[in-house]
Short mmCIF file of C-alpha atoms in Angstrom, two decimals:
data_model
loop_
_atom_site.label_atom_id
_atom_site.label_comp_id
_atom_site.label_asym_id
_atom_site.label_seq_id
_atom_site.Cartn_x
_atom_site.Cartn_y
_atom_site.Cartn_z
CA PRO A 1 116.20 19.85 62.36
CA SER A 2 116.65 18.08 65.83
CA LEU A 3 115.22 14.83 64.56
CA PHE A 4 117.36 14.70 61.38
CA PHE A 5 120.24 14.79 63.59
CA ALA A 6 118.77 12.28 65.83
CA LEU A 7 118.51 9.74 63.26
CA LEU A 8 122.19 9.94 62.01
CA PRO A 9 124.62 7.27 63.37
CA ALA A 10 127.28 8.40 65.86
CA CYS A 11 130.30 9.76 64.17
CA SER A 12 133.54 8.80 64.90
CA MET A 13 136.85 9.23 63.80
CA ARG A 14 138.28 6.57 61.95
CA LEU A 15 141.88 5.49 61.17
CA LEU A 16 141.06 5.92 57.72
CA THR A 17 140.15 9.61 58.27
CA HIS A 18 143.61 10.00 60.69
CA ASN A 19 145.46 9.04 57.60
CA LEU A 20 144.17 11.70 55.29
CA MET A 21 144.09 14.65 58.09
CA THR A 22 146.88 17.22 58.02
CA SER A 23 147.53 20.19 60.59
CA HIS A 24 146.65 23.62 59.12
CA VAL A 25 148.45 25.62 61.36
CA PRO A 26 149.80 28.66 60.12
CA GLY A 27 153.13 28.96 58.96
CA VAL A 28 153.46 24.55 59.37
CA THR A 29 154.77 23.43 56.29
CA HIS A 30 155.25 19.52 57.67
CA GLY A 31 151.88 18.70 59.57
CA TYR A 32 151.51 15.20 58.25
CA PRO A 33 151.04 13.07 59.90
CA LEU A 34 149.58 14.21 63.08
CA LEU A 35 150.40 12.33 66.15
CA LEU A 36 147.41 10.15 67.27
CA LYS A 37 146.83 9.66 71.02
CA ALA A 38 143.80 7.94 71.44
CA ALA A 39 142.41 7.75 75.36
CA GLU A 40 139.07 5.59 74.21
CA LEU A 41 138.74 3.57 70.91
CA SER A 42 135.77 1.14 69.88
CA VAL A 43 135.58 -1.34 67.29
CA VAL A 44 131.92 -1.16 65.10
CA GLU A 45 131.57 -3.81 62.67
CA VAL A 46 130.99 -2.03 59.29
CA GLU A 47 130.21 -4.02 56.39
CA PHE A 48 133.21 -5.41 54.36
CA ASN A 49 133.56 -4.00 50.87
CA ALA A 50 136.63 -4.90 49.23
CA ASP A 51 136.27 -2.43 46.16
CA PHE A 52 136.35 0.41 48.54
CA ILE A 53 139.20 -0.66 50.41
CA LEU A 54 141.17 -1.26 46.93
CA ARG A 55 140.05 2.36 45.82
CA MET A 56 141.20 4.03 49.03
CA LEU A 57 144.63 2.08 49.26
CA PRO A 58 146.42 4.29 46.89
CA ARG A 59 145.29 7.50 48.94
CA ILE A 60 146.71 6.11 51.98
CA ASN A 61 150.43 6.13 53.57
CA TYR A 62 150.52 2.81 54.56
CA GLU A 63 153.77 3.28 56.74
CA VAL A 64 151.59 5.78 58.83
CA LEU A 65 148.77 3.48 59.02
CA PHE A 66 150.81 0.71 60.23
CA ALA A 67 152.69 3.19 62.94
CA THR A 68 149.39 4.52 64.05
CA ALA A 69 147.70 0.93 64.35
CA ARG A 70 151.02 -0.60 65.92
CA SER A 71 150.61 2.27 68.49
CA LEU A 72 147.27 1.45 69.17
CA ASP A 73 148.12 -1.90 69.27
CA VAL A 74 145.40 -3.10 66.54
CA HIS A 75 148.04 -4.01 64.30
CA GLN A 76 148.08 -7.60 64.61
CA ASN A 77 147.33 -8.85 61.05
CA LEU A 78 148.91 -6.33 59.06
CA PRO A 79 152.43 -6.84 57.66
CA GLU A 80 154.91 -3.81 58.18
CA ALA A 81 154.97 -3.67 54.45
CA LEU A 82 152.11 -4.41 51.70
CA PRO A 83 152.94 -7.11 49.54
CA GLU A 84 152.04 -6.70 45.80
CA GLN A 85 149.06 -9.29 45.96
CA LEU A 86 146.22 -8.59 48.37
CA GLY A 87 144.49 -11.68 49.22
CA GLU A 88 140.93 -11.25 50.89
CA ALA A 89 142.55 -11.71 54.58
CA LEU A 90 144.69 -8.92 54.25
CA LEU A 91 141.81 -7.02 52.80
CA ARG A 92 139.39 -7.43 55.65
CA ALA A 93 142.58 -6.87 58.06
CA LEU A 94 143.10 -3.38 56.60
CA HIS A 95 139.09 -3.15 56.37
CA HIS A 96 138.80 -3.58 60.58
CA VAL A 97 142.03 -1.14 61.02
CA LEU A 98 140.58 1.48 58.52
CA MET A 99 137.12 1.55 58.89
CA GLU A 100 136.07 -0.62 62.15
CA VAL A 101 138.69 0.64 64.80
CA GLN A 102 137.36 4.26 65.91
CA VAL A 103 138.59 6.72 68.15
CA GLN A 104 136.22 7.97 70.50
CA THR A 105 138.09 10.38 72.75
CA GLY A 106 141.98 11.33 72.50
CA GLU A 107 144.19 14.15 70.68
CA LEU A 108 145.87 14.46 67.26
CA GLU A 109 149.33 16.43 67.73
CA CYS A 110 150.90 18.45 64.83
CA PRO A 111 154.46 17.14 64.39
CA GLU A 112 155.86 20.56 63.63
CA SER A 113 154.02 22.73 65.92
CA HIS A 114 153.17 20.50 68.71
CA ARG A 115 149.49 22.13 68.62
CA ILE A 116 146.79 19.67 70.50
CA PHE A 117 143.44 19.30 68.71
CA ARG A 118 141.17 17.33 70.78
CA ILE A 119 138.81 14.31 69.97
CA THR A 120 135.52 14.20 71.67
CA ARG A 121 132.78 11.94 71.01
CA GLY A 122 134.87 10.91 68.05
CA ILE A 123 135.17 14.35 66.39
CA PRO A 124 138.23 15.85 65.92
CA ASN A 125 138.05 19.50 66.56
CA MET A 126 140.69 20.96 64.29
CA LEU A 127 139.21 24.86 64.67
CA LEU A 128 142.03 26.93 65.36
CA ASP A 129 141.30 29.49 68.28
CA GLU A 130 143.96 32.45 66.95
#
């Protein structure tokens, strides 16, 4: 088993993952979006797949994605609102922000309870210790 894990690529939290996450703290009714505070980012090249980005876009809250990208200063090639026509340049910009920008260390904060979830080595710890 240890050899298996050694062969797996390093895990890192992508902005795609962040966009889909919500807080599951008991009693919280508005746990989305989690506030992302990144201490360490990396950019890891990932093969471009326009079909994947097009399939994911309906599931993504673009306003949250843009705000998060802006807060991390990785929003330069993204428009404030998605146009109806998505050209290849925009799909590549979305791919970069969603798939290649990765959070190595930082925190996620629940917008309602303000509970902090730490991100360590690219893995968000969403476990509740209660």
